[in-house]
Coordinates of C-alpha atoms in Angstrom, one line a residue:
Chain A
M8 CA 64.8 119.9 99.5
A9 CA 63.8 118.4 102.8
P10 CA 63.8 114.6 103.0
A11 CA 60.4 112.8 103.1
R12 CA 58.9 112.1 106.5
S13 CA 58.9 108.3 105.9
F14 CA 62.6 108.6 105.2
L15 CA 63.3 110.5 108.4
W16 CA 61.2 108.0 110.4
L17 CA 62.8 105.0 109.0
R18 CA 66.3 106.5 109.4
R19 CA 65.7 107.1 113.1
V20 CA 64.5 103.5 113.7
F21 CA 67.2 101.9 111.5
L22 CA 70.1 103.8 112.9
T23 CA 68.9 103.3 116.5
L24 CA 68.6 99.5 116.0
L25 CA 72.0 99.4 114.3
A26 CA 73.7 101.4 117.0
G27 CA 72.2 99.0 119.5
F28 CA 73.5 96.0 117.6
V29 CA 77.0 97.5 117.4
L30 CA 77.1 98.7 121.0
V31 CA 75.9 95.7 122.9
P32 CA 79.2 93.7 122.5
V33 CA 81.2 96.8 123.3
Y34 CA 79.1 97.4 126.4
V35 CA 79.5 93.7 127.4
M36 CA 83.2 94.0 127.0
V37 CA 83.5 97.2 129.1
S38 CA 81.1 96.3 131.8
S39 CA 82.2 92.7 132.2
S40 CA 85.8 93.9 132.6
L41 CA 84.8 95.8 135.6
K42 CA 82.8 93.0 137.3
P43 CA 83.8 90.8 140.2
L44 CA 84.3 87.1 139.2
A45 CA 80.9 86.1 140.8
D46 CA 79.1 88.4 138.3
V47 CA 80.5 86.8 135.2
T48 CA 80.3 83.1 136.3
G49 CA 76.7 83.2 137.3
E50 CA 73.6 84.3 135.4
F51 CA 74.3 87.3 133.1
R52 CA 73.7 90.7 134.8
W53 CA 73.4 94.0 132.8
L54 CA 74.8 95.9 135.7
P55 CA 77.7 94.9 137.9
S56 CA 77.0 94.2 141.6
G57 CA 80.1 96.2 142.4
L58 CA 82.7 97.9 140.3
T59 CA 86.2 96.6 140.5
V60 CA 89.5 97.2 138.7
R61 CA 90.8 93.9 140.0
P62 CA 90.6 92.2 136.5
Y63 CA 92.9 94.8 135.0
I64 CA 95.6 94.0 137.7
D65 CA 95.1 90.2 137.4
I66 CA 95.3 89.9 133.7
W67 CA 99.1 90.5 133.7
S68 CA 99.7 87.5 136.0
T69 CA 97.2 84.9 134.9
V70 CA 98.9 84.7 131.5
P71 CA 102.2 86.5 130.4
L72 CA 100.1 89.2 128.7
A73 CA 103.0 91.7 128.8
R74 CA 105.2 89.4 126.8
Y75 CA 102.4 88.7 124.2
F76 CA 101.8 92.5 124.0
V77 CA 105.5 93.2 123.3
N78 CA 105.6 90.4 120.7
S79 CA 102.6 91.8 119.0
L80 CA 104.0 95.3 119.0
I81 CA 107.3 94.1 117.6
V82 CA 105.7 91.9 114.9
A83 CA 103.0 94.3 113.9
G84 CA 105.3 97.3 114.1
A85 CA 108.1 95.8 112.0
A86 CA 105.7 94.3 109.5
T87 CA 104.1 97.7 109.1
V88 CA 107.3 99.6 108.6
C89 CA 108.7 97.1 106.1
S90 CA 105.4 96.8 104.2
V91 CA 105.0 100.5 103.9
V92 CA 108.6 101.1 102.6
I93 CA 108.4 98.3 100.1
A94 CA 104.9 99.3 98.9
V95 CA 106.1 102.9 98.4
F96 CA 108.9 101.8 96.1
A97 CA 106.7 99.4 94.2
A98 CA 103.8 101.8 93.8
Y99 CA 106.2 104.6 92.7
A100 CA 107.6 102.3 90.0
V101 CA 104.1 101.4 88.7
S102 CA 102.8 105.0 88.9
R103 CA 105.7 106.8 87.4
H104 CA 107.3 104.3 85.0
D105 CA 106.2 102.4 82.0
F106 CA 107.9 99.1 81.7
R107 CA 107.4 95.6 80.4
G108 CA 105.5 93.3 82.6
K109 CA 103.7 96.1 84.5
R110 CA 100.3 94.6 84.0
V111 CA 101.5 91.2 84.8
F112 CA 103.1 92.5 88.0
T113 CA 100.0 94.3 89.2
V114 CA 97.7 91.4 88.4
T115 CA 99.9 88.8 90.0
V116 CA 100.4 90.8 93.2
L117 CA 96.7 91.7 93.5
S118 CA 95.6 88.1 92.8
T119 CA 97.6 86.9 95.8
Q120 CA 94.9 88.7 97.8
M121 CA 92.3 86.0 96.8
F122 CA 94.3 83.0 98.0
P123 CA 92.8 81.4 101.1
G124 CA 95.3 81.6 103.9
I125 CA 94.9 77.9 104.6
L126 CA 96.2 77.2 101.1
F127 CA 99.7 78.2 101.8
L128 CA 99.9 77.8 105.6
L129 CA 101.4 74.3 105.5
P130 CA 103.7 74.8 102.5
L131 CA 105.0 78.0 104.0
F132 CA 105.5 76.3 107.3
L133 CA 107.5 73.6 105.5
L134 CA 109.4 76.2 103.5
Y135 CA 110.4 78.1 106.6
V136 CA 111.6 74.9 108.3
N137 CA 113.6 73.9 105.2
I138 CA 115.2 77.4 104.9
G139 CA 116.0 77.1 108.6
N140 CA 117.7 73.8 108.2
A141 CA 119.6 74.8 105.1
T142 CA 120.8 78.3 106.2
G143 CA 120.4 78.4 110.0
I144 CA 118.1 81.4 109.8
A145 CA 115.3 80.6 112.2
L146 CA 112.1 81.6 110.5
F147 CA 109.7 79.1 111.9
G148 CA 108.6 80.0 115.4
S149 CA 110.5 83.3 115.4
R150 CA 109.2 86.8 115.2
G151 CA 111.1 87.3 112.0
G152 CA 109.2 84.6 110.2
L153 CA 105.9 86.1 111.4
I154 CA 107.0 89.6 110.3
L155 CA 107.9 88.3 106.9
T156 CA 104.6 86.6 106.5
Y157 CA 102.5 89.5 107.8
L158 CA 104.1 92.1 105.7
T159 CA 103.1 90.2 102.5
F160 CA 99.5 90.1 103.6
S161 CA 99.1 93.8 103.6
L162 CA 101.5 94.5 100.7
P163 CA 99.1 93.9 97.7
F164 CA 96.4 96.1 99.1
S165 CA 99.0 98.8 100.1
I166 CA 100.6 98.9 96.7
W167 CA 97.1 99.1 95.1
M168 CA 96.1 102.0 97.4
L169 CA 99.4 103.9 97.0
I170 CA 99.3 103.7 93.1
G171 CA 96.0 105.6 93.3
Y172 CA 97.6 108.2 95.7
F173 CA 100.8 108.6 93.7
D174 CA 98.7 109.0 90.5
S175 CA 97.0 111.9 92.1
V176 CA 100.3 113.7 92.7
P177 CA 101.0 115.8 89.6
R178 CA 103.8 114.3 87.5
D179 CA 105.1 117.8 86.8
L180 CA 106.2 118.1 90.4
D181 CA 108.7 115.2 90.5
E182 CA 109.7 115.7 86.9
A183 CA 110.7 119.2 87.7
A184 CA 112.7 117.9 90.6
L185 CA 114.4 115.4 88.2
V186 CA 115.2 118.3 85.8
D187 CA 116.7 120.2 88.7
G188 CA 119.2 117.4 89.3
C189 CA 117.5 115.3 91.9
G190 CA 117.9 111.5 91.5
P191 CA 114.7 109.6 91.1
L192 CA 114.9 108.3 94.7
K193 CA 115.4 111.8 96.0
A194 CA 112.4 113.0 93.9
L195 CA 110.3 110.2 95.4
L196 CA 111.3 111.0 99.0
R197 CA 111.3 114.8 98.7
I198 CA 108.3 115.3 96.5
V199 CA 106.0 112.3 96.0
V200 CA 106.1 110.9 99.5
P201 CA 105.2 114.1 101.3
A202 CA 102.5 114.9 98.9
A203 CA 101.0 111.4 99.3
S204 CA 101.5 111.2 103.0
P205 CA 97.8 110.7 103.9
G206 CA 97.8 107.7 101.7
I207 CA 101.0 106.4 103.4
V208 CA 99.4 106.9 106.8
A209 CA 96.3 104.9 105.6
V210 CA 98.5 102.1 104.3
A211 CA 100.3 102.0 107.6
V212 CA 97.1 101.8 109.6
Y213 CA 95.8 99.1 107.4
S214 CA 99.0 97.0 107.7
F215 CA 99.2 97.4 111.4
M216 CA 95.5 96.3 111.8
T217 CA 96.1 93.3 109.6
A218 CA 99.1 92.1 111.6
W219 CA 97.6 92.9 115.0
G220 CA 94.4 90.9 114.2
E221 CA 95.8 87.8 112.4
V222 CA 95.1 84.5 114.2
L223 CA 95.8 81.5 111.8
F224 CA 99.5 81.9 111.1
A225 CA 100.1 83.2 114.6
S226 CA 98.7 80.1 116.1
V227 CA 100.8 77.7 113.9
M228 CA 104.0 79.7 113.6
T229 CA 104.8 80.8 117.1
N230 CA 106.1 79.2 120.2
D231 CA 106.0 80.0 123.9
T232 CA 108.4 83.0 123.7
T233 CA 107.2 84.5 120.5
R234 CA 103.4 84.1 121.0
T235 CA 101.3 87.1 120.0
L236 CA 98.2 88.5 121.5
A237 CA 96.0 86.7 118.9
V238 CA 97.0 83.4 120.4
G239 CA 97.8 84.5 123.9
L240 CA 94.3 85.7 124.6
Q241 CA 92.9 82.2 124.0
A242 CA 95.0 81.0 127.0
Y243 CA 92.5 82.6 129.4
S244 CA 89.6 80.5 128.1
T245 CA 91.3 77.1 128.0
L246 CA 91.9 77.1 131.7
N247 CA 89.6 75.1 134.0
D248 CA 88.2 78.3 135.4
V249 CA 87.1 80.8 132.7
Y250 CA 87.9 84.3 134.0
W251 CA 85.5 86.1 131.7
N252 CA 86.1 89.4 133.5
Q253 CA 89.8 89.1 132.9
I254 CA 89.3 88.0 129.3
M255 CA 87.2 91.1 128.7
A256 CA 89.7 93.4 130.5
A257 CA 92.6 91.9 128.4
S258 CA 90.5 92.3 125.2
L259 CA 90.0 95.9 126.0
V260 CA 93.6 96.6 126.8
V261 CA 94.5 94.9 123.5
S262 CA 91.8 96.8 121.5
V263 CA 92.1 100.3 122.8
P264 CA 95.4 101.2 121.0
V265 CA 94.2 100.0 117.6
V266 CA 90.7 101.3 117.9
A267 CA 91.9 104.7 119.0
G268 CA 94.6 104.8 116.3
F269 CA 92.0 103.8 113.7
L270 CA 89.4 106.4 114.8
L271 CA 92.1 109.1 114.8
L272 CA 93.4 108.2 111.4
Q273 CA 90.3 106.8 109.7
R274 CA 89.9 109.9 107.5
Y275 CA 93.0 108.9 105.7
L276 CA 92.1 105.2 105.5
V277 CA 88.6 106.1 104.1
A278 CA 90.1 108.4 101.5
G279 CA 92.6 105.6 100.5
L280 CA 89.8 103.0 100.3
T281 CA 87.9 105.4 98.1
A282 CA 90.8 105.9 95.7
G283 CA 91.1 102.2 95.4
A284 CA 87.5 101.1 95.3
V285 CA 86.0 103.8 93.1
K286 CA 88.5 103.5 90.3
Chain B
M18 CA 105.1 83.7 84.5
T19 CA 106.1 87.0 86.0
T20 CA 109.8 86.2 86.1
T21 CA 110.0 85.4 82.4
A22 CA 108.5 88.8 81.6
F23 CA 111.1 90.4 83.8
K24 CA 114.1 88.6 82.4
E25 CA 113.6 89.9 78.9
P26 CA 115.9 92.7 78.1
V27 CA 114.1 96.0 77.7
R28 CA 114.6 97.1 74.2
Q29 CA 112.1 99.8 73.8
A30 CA 111.6 102.4 76.5
P31 CA 108.5 104.6 76.4
S32 CA 109.2 107.7 74.3
G33 CA 109.5 110.4 77.0
V34 CA 111.8 108.5 79.3
A35 CA 113.9 107.2 76.4
A36 CA 114.3 110.6 74.9
R37 CA 115.5 112.1 78.1
A38 CA 117.6 109.1 79.2
S39 CA 119.5 108.8 75.9
R40 CA 120.8 112.3 76.3
R41 CA 122.5 111.3 79.6
P42 CA 124.8 108.7 80.9
G43 CA 123.4 106.0 83.1
R44 CA 120.6 105.1 80.7
L45 CA 120.7 101.5 81.7
R46 CA 120.4 102.4 85.3
R47 CA 117.4 104.5 84.6
L48 CA 115.7 101.8 82.6
S49 CA 116.3 99.1 85.2
L50 CA 115.1 101.4 88.0
P51 CA 111.5 100.3 88.0
Y52 CA 112.5 96.7 88.2
L53 CA 114.8 97.5 91.2
L54 CA 112.0 99.3 92.9
L55 CA 109.7 96.4 92.4
L56 CA 112.2 93.7 93.3
P57 CA 111.5 93.6 97.1
A58 CA 107.8 93.4 96.7
L59 CA 108.2 90.7 94.0
L60 CA 110.6 88.6 96.0
L61 CA 108.4 88.6 99.0
E62 CA 105.3 87.7 97.2
L63 CA 107.2 84.9 95.5
L64 CA 108.6 83.6 98.7
V65 CA 105.5 83.8 100.9
H66 CA 102.7 83.3 98.4
L67 CA 103.6 81.9 95.0
V68 CA 106.4 79.4 96.0
P69 CA 104.3 77.9 98.8
M70 CA 101.4 77.7 96.4
V71 CA 103.4 75.6 94.0
I72 CA 104.6 73.5 96.9
G73 CA 101.0 73.1 98.0
V74 CA 100.0 71.9 94.5
V75 CA 102.9 69.3 94.5
M76 CA 101.8 68.2 98.0
S77 CA 98.3 67.6 96.8
F78 CA 99.6 64.8 94.6
K79 CA 101.5 63.1 97.4
E80 CA 100.5 60.8 100.2
L81 CA 101.5 63.2 102.9
T82 CA 100.8 61.9 106.4
Q83 CA 102.6 62.8 109.6
F84 CA 105.2 60.1 109.0
Y85 CA 106.6 62.1 106.0
I86 CA 106.2 65.6 107.3
R87 CA 109.9 65.9 108.4
D88 CA 111.0 65.2 104.9
W89 CA 108.0 65.7 102.8
G90 CA 109.9 65.2 99.5
T91 CA 110.2 61.5 100.2
A92 CA 106.4 61.0 100.6
P93 CA 105.1 58.6 97.9
W94 CA 103.2 59.9 95.0
S95 CA 99.5 59.3 95.0
G96 CA 98.6 60.8 91.6
L97 CA 95.1 62.0 91.7
G98 CA 94.3 59.9 94.8
N99 CA 93.9 62.8 97.1
Y100 CA 91.5 64.5 94.7
Q101 CA 89.5 61.3 94.2
V102 CA 89.1 61.0 98.0
S103 CA 88.1 64.7 98.2
V104 CA 85.4 64.5 95.5
D105 CA 84.1 61.0 96.3
F106 CA 80.8 62.3 97.8
D107 CA 79.6 58.9 98.8
A108 CA 82.6 58.3 101.1
P109 CA 83.0 60.0 104.5
V110 CA 85.8 62.4 103.5
G111 CA 84.2 63.7 100.3
E112 CA 80.8 63.8 101.9
A113 CA 82.1 66.0 104.7
L114 CA 83.9 68.2 102.3
L115 CA 80.8 68.7 100.2
H116 CA 78.7 69.4 103.3
S117 CA 81.3 71.9 104.4
F118 CA 81.4 73.5 101.0
L119 CA 77.6 73.9 100.8
V120 CA 77.5 75.4 104.3
T121 CA 80.2 77.9 103.3
V122 CA 78.4 78.9 100.2
G123 CA 75.2 79.4 102.1
F124 CA 76.9 81.3 104.9
T125 CA 78.9 83.5 102.5
L126 CA 75.8 84.5 100.4
L127 CA 73.8 85.3 103.5
S128 CA 76.7 87.2 105.2
V129 CA 77.7 89.2 102.1
G130 CA 74.0 90.0 101.4
L131 CA 73.3 91.2 104.9
C132 CA 76.6 93.1 105.1
W133 CA 75.9 94.8 101.8
L134 CA 72.3 95.6 102.8
I135 CA 73.1 97.0 106.2
G136 CA 76.2 98.9 105.0
T137 CA 74.3 100.5 102.1
A138 CA 71.3 101.4 104.2
A139 CA 73.5 103.0 106.8
A140 CA 75.5 104.9 104.2
V141 CA 72.4 106.2 102.4
F142 CA 70.8 107.2 105.7
M143 CA 73.9 109.0 106.8
Q144 CA 74.5 110.8 103.5
D145 CA 72.9 114.1 104.8
T146 CA 74.2 115.8 107.8
F147 CA 72.3 115.6 111.0
R148 CA 73.0 116.1 114.7
G149 CA 75.3 113.3 116.1
R150 CA 76.3 112.0 112.7
G151 CA 80.0 112.2 113.4
L152 CA 79.6 110.3 116.7
L153 CA 77.5 107.6 115.1
R154 CA 79.9 107.2 112.2
A155 CA 82.8 106.7 114.7
L156 CA 80.7 104.2 116.6
F157 CA 79.9 102.3 113.4
L158 CA 83.5 101.9 112.6
V159 CA 84.4 100.2 116.0
P160 CA 83.6 96.6 114.9
Y161 CA 85.8 97.1 111.9
A162 CA 88.7 98.4 114.0
L163 CA 88.5 95.9 116.8
P164 CA 91.0 93.0 116.4
V165 CA 89.0 90.0 115.3
Y166 CA 89.9 87.8 118.2
T167 CA 88.8 90.3 120.9
A168 CA 85.5 90.9 119.1
V169 CA 84.8 87.2 118.6
I170 CA 85.8 86.3 122.2
T171 CA 83.3 88.9 123.4
W172 CA 80.6 87.2 121.3
V173 CA 81.7 83.8 122.6
F174 CA 81.0 85.2 126.1
M175 CA 77.6 86.5 125.0
F176 CA 76.7 83.1 123.5
Q177 CA 77.5 81.1 126.6
H178 CA 74.8 78.7 127.6
D179 CA 74.7 79.5 131.4
N180 CA 76.0 83.0 131.8
G181 CA 75.7 84.6 128.4
L182 CA 73.7 87.7 127.4
V183 CA 71.9 86.1 124.5
N184 CA 70.2 83.5 126.5
H185 CA 69.6 85.9 129.3
V186 CA 67.7 88.2 127.0
L187 CA 65.9 85.6 124.9
H188 CA 65.0 83.2 127.8
D189 CA 65.0 85.1 131.1
Q190 CA 63.8 88.5 129.9
L191 CA 61.7 88.0 126.7
H192 CA 60.7 84.4 127.4
L193 CA 61.0 83.5 123.7
T194 CA 62.5 80.1 124.4
D195 CA 61.4 77.2 126.7
K196 CA 64.9 76.7 127.9
P197 CA 68.3 78.3 127.4
S198 CA 69.7 77.3 123.9
F199 CA 73.2 76.2 123.0
W200 CA 74.7 78.6 120.5
L201 CA 78.2 77.4 120.0
I202 CA 77.3 73.7 119.3
G203 CA 74.5 72.2 117.3
D204 CA 72.4 73.8 114.6
N205 CA 72.2 77.2 116.2
S206 CA 75.9 77.7 115.6
F207 CA 75.2 78.6 112.0
Y208 CA 73.2 81.7 113.2
A209 CA 75.8 82.5 115.8
L210 CA 78.5 82.5 113.2
L211 CA 76.4 84.6 110.8
T212 CA 75.6 87.2 113.5
V213 CA 79.3 87.6 114.4
S214 CA 80.3 87.7 110.7
V215 CA 77.7 90.4 109.9
W216 CA 78.5 92.4 113.0
K217 CA 82.2 92.5 112.1
G218 CA 81.8 92.8 108.3
W219 CA 79.1 95.4 107.6
P220 CA 81.1 98.5 108.6
F221 CA 83.5 97.7 105.6
A222 CA 80.5 97.9 103.2
F223 CA 79.4 101.1 105.0
L224 CA 82.9 102.6 104.5
I225 CA 83.1 101.8 100.8
V226 CA 79.5 102.8 100.0
T227 CA 80.0 106.1 101.9
A228 CA 83.0 106.7 99.8
G229 CA 81.1 105.9 96.6
L230 CA 78.3 108.3 97.6
Q231 CA 80.7 111.2 97.7
N232 CA 81.3 110.8 94.0
I233 CA 77.7 111.3 93.0
P234 CA 77.4 114.9 91.6
R235 CA 75.0 117.1 93.6
E236 CA 73.5 118.4 90.4
L237 CA 71.9 115.0 89.7
Y238 CA 69.9 115.3 92.9
E239 CA 69.0 118.9 92.3
A240 CA 67.8 118.2 88.7
A241 CA 65.7 115.2 90.0
A242 CA 64.2 117.4 92.7
L243 CA 63.3 120.0 90.1
D244 CA 61.6 117.3 88.1
G245 CA 59.5 116.5 91.2
A246 CA 61.2 113.3 92.3
G247 CA 60.7 112.5 96.0
T248 CA 63.3 111.2 98.5
W249 CA 62.7 107.6 97.8
Q250 CA 62.6 108.0 94.0
R251 CA 65.9 109.9 94.2
I252 CA 67.5 107.0 96.1
R253 CA 66.1 104.4 93.7
R254 CA 66.8 106.3 90.5
I255 CA 70.1 108.1 91.3
T256 CA 71.8 106.8 94.4
L257 CA 71.6 103.1 93.8
P258 CA 72.4 103.0 90.1
S259 CA 75.4 105.4 90.7
L260 CA 76.7 102.9 93.2
R261 CA 76.9 100.0 90.7
P262 CA 80.7 100.2 89.9
V263 CA 81.5 100.5 93.6
N264 CA 79.2 97.6 94.5
Q265 CA 80.9 95.4 91.9
V266 CA 84.2 95.7 93.6
L267 CA 82.7 95.6 97.1
V268 CA 80.7 92.4 96.6
L269 CA 83.7 90.6 95.1
V270 CA 86.0 91.7 98.0
L271 CA 83.4 90.8 100.6
F272 CA 82.7 87.4 99.0
L273 CA 86.4 86.5 98.9
W274 CA 87.0 87.7 102.5
T275 CA 84.0 85.9 103.9
F276 CA 84.5 82.7 101.9
N277 CA 88.1 82.5 103.1
D278 CA 87.5 83.7 106.6
F279 CA 89.3 81.5 109.1
N280 CA 89.7 83.8 112.1
T281 CA 86.0 84.2 113.0
P282 CA 85.0 80.5 113.1
Y283 CA 88.3 79.5 114.6
V284 CA 88.0 81.8 117.6
L285 CA 84.3 81.2 117.9
F286 CA 84.4 77.4 117.8
G287 CA 88.0 76.3 118.2
K288 CA 89.8 73.7 116.1
S289 CA 86.8 71.8 115.0
A290 CA 83.6 73.6 114.2
P291 CA 80.1 72.2 114.8
E292 CA 78.7 70.5 111.6
A293 CA 76.2 73.3 111.0
A294 CA 78.9 75.9 110.8
D295 CA 81.8 73.9 109.4
L296 CA 83.4 76.4 107.0
V297 CA 85.8 75.1 104.4
S298 CA 88.8 76.9 105.7
V299 CA 88.4 75.4 109.2
H300 CA 87.5 72.1 107.6
I301 CA 90.8 72.0 105.7
Y302 CA 92.7 73.1 108.7
Q303 CA 91.2 70.3 110.6
S304 CA 91.9 67.7 107.9
S305 CA 95.5 68.9 107.8
F306 CA 96.6 69.8 111.3
V307 CA 94.2 67.7 113.5
T308 CA 93.8 64.5 111.5
W309 CA 97.3 64.9 110.0
N310 CA 96.3 64.2 106.5
F311 CA 98.2 67.0 104.7
G312 CA 97.9 65.5 101.2
T313 CA 94.1 65.5 101.3
G314 CA 94.2 68.9 102.9
S315 CA 96.3 70.3 100.1
A316 CA 94.1 68.7 97.4
M317 CA 91.0 70.3 99.1
S318 CA 92.9 73.7 99.1
V319 CA 93.6 73.5 95.4
L320 CA 90.0 72.6 94.7
L321 CA 89.0 75.6 96.8
L322 CA 91.3 77.9 94.9
L323 CA 90.0 76.6 91.5
F324 CA 86.5 77.3 92.6
L325 CA 87.4 80.8 93.7
L326 CA 89.2 81.4 90.4
V327 CA 86.2 80.3 88.4
V328 CA 83.8 82.4 90.5
T329 CA 86.0 85.5 90.4
G330 CA 86.6 85.1 86.6
G331 CA 83.0 84.5 85.9
Y332 CA 82.0 87.5 88.0
L333 CA 84.5 89.8 86.4
L334 CA 83.4 88.7 83.0
L335 CA 79.7 89.2 83.8
T336 CA 80.2 92.6 85.4
S337 CA 82.5 93.9 82.6
R338 CA 80.0 92.7 80.0
G339 CA 77.2 94.4 82.0
R340 CA 79.2 97.6 82.0
R341 CA 79.8 97.4 78.3
A342 CA 76.1 96.7 77.6
A343 CA 75.2 99.7 79.8
D344 CA 77.6 101.9 77.8
V345 CA 76.0 101.1 74.5

């Protein structure tokens, strides 16, 4: 049955306005990154007076962007890999085994999601400093400390999503593997993980995005050599001259990998969110 | 509480596993396997979330200023002092906290409401296929995918007084204001924050509602159409009621995320937000790391957590009762 006319009319207006709302900042980011400095310091102009790629060259020397980039890649990459592996084990345990404390475990882990980050920022900072003093393991200010912190941010959500995915893989499959003489870990790696790979991809995308976009802990727990993009990008705007064209160029360079990755893999993430949210 | 549950020896295994395991050697290993698999996740959550939380609670009872930060254990106890200061609404500290709390509640309700409304409308409008739907969908997900600091920095640029797009459009092009406004300081900052928060947050609602829509059986719509229900009636009678369970989770998650959001105001305003947009998380950050009063900051954090626990608990109770009532 064809939709009503009023519906079609309203749909057109609403979606057009919404697309405009979404697009304007994206347009500003892209167009400003290609403007000469005079265009971004004076009155706002919709169109550049002349296109230039200069900002894309200068961003690397105004602040040590390459170093921040590498730091972010290492931190987000390592946090993602660790978080996914740990979440796969935990979700497998919850999905395939009945054991005492199962409910307590899932509730405890999930409830850590609701803690405001500010609540444990300072205690964690003190804890890392104390562990460092006691054992010599440098957690505060190091990439390791940040990796450790970030991987726990995405962990609860990842476990939650993966339980849903693993539950949807028929138990018969890995039980058959167990009967055939596979160990439980082999059954997990050979049967369950491949069957739930879309969910694992989704969890990886989510973990990476969480780590790549975090600001609070990055600004307290890093120093000059370990600074990530989240803090590094602010360096452009605290200078006496604000190079808005360079800030926009750097923002784009930083965003394109995650946005492209997300759009490529969003199908999996959406499916994962569904499994989690609808149940 | 988790650890005690885990230390208890497992006497009874669930029937299936036990029956199989008892026939083979290595039964103990098999029974302890789930705990081994959970161990890394548990240890990490303990180290990074639960232990710091306990430390935070202890800190909230101490007089923790910058002099004691090197060795915070030696800081003198202050009992409920930090809490008294935080909730004494006639004195400056408490008054500022109360103000910040009210701003946060208002901001959160508005932001969550708008995110939900826009996300739901977009999802419902995009339920049927039409030309360009795929492209539009990808476009709509861009704010969600962008790292928060790049998105917010772009908004900072747009909100600039002299060279920003917002003033250019409102003042120079549409002549809606007498003179260019300030958006990142003063009362307008509340609306600036709200705009950015909604821009960044609504695609998540869109994603979840879209997912929820896929679970509504087609037959419901067909039956309604046979009964002569129009488009709007079908949306009101089938689509929206079917979304209720999804919405309950969505609203709670959006509420917690928005209420706790630190990244958006921090990148938008810096270390101290203007009074009109002084969200609690930034307020606590400022009390702790800028004015160096960690004891009070911790007490405020604990109060915040208690508030969130009460709200979440009440919400879950209400929605589950609602669901039970609906079942009867």
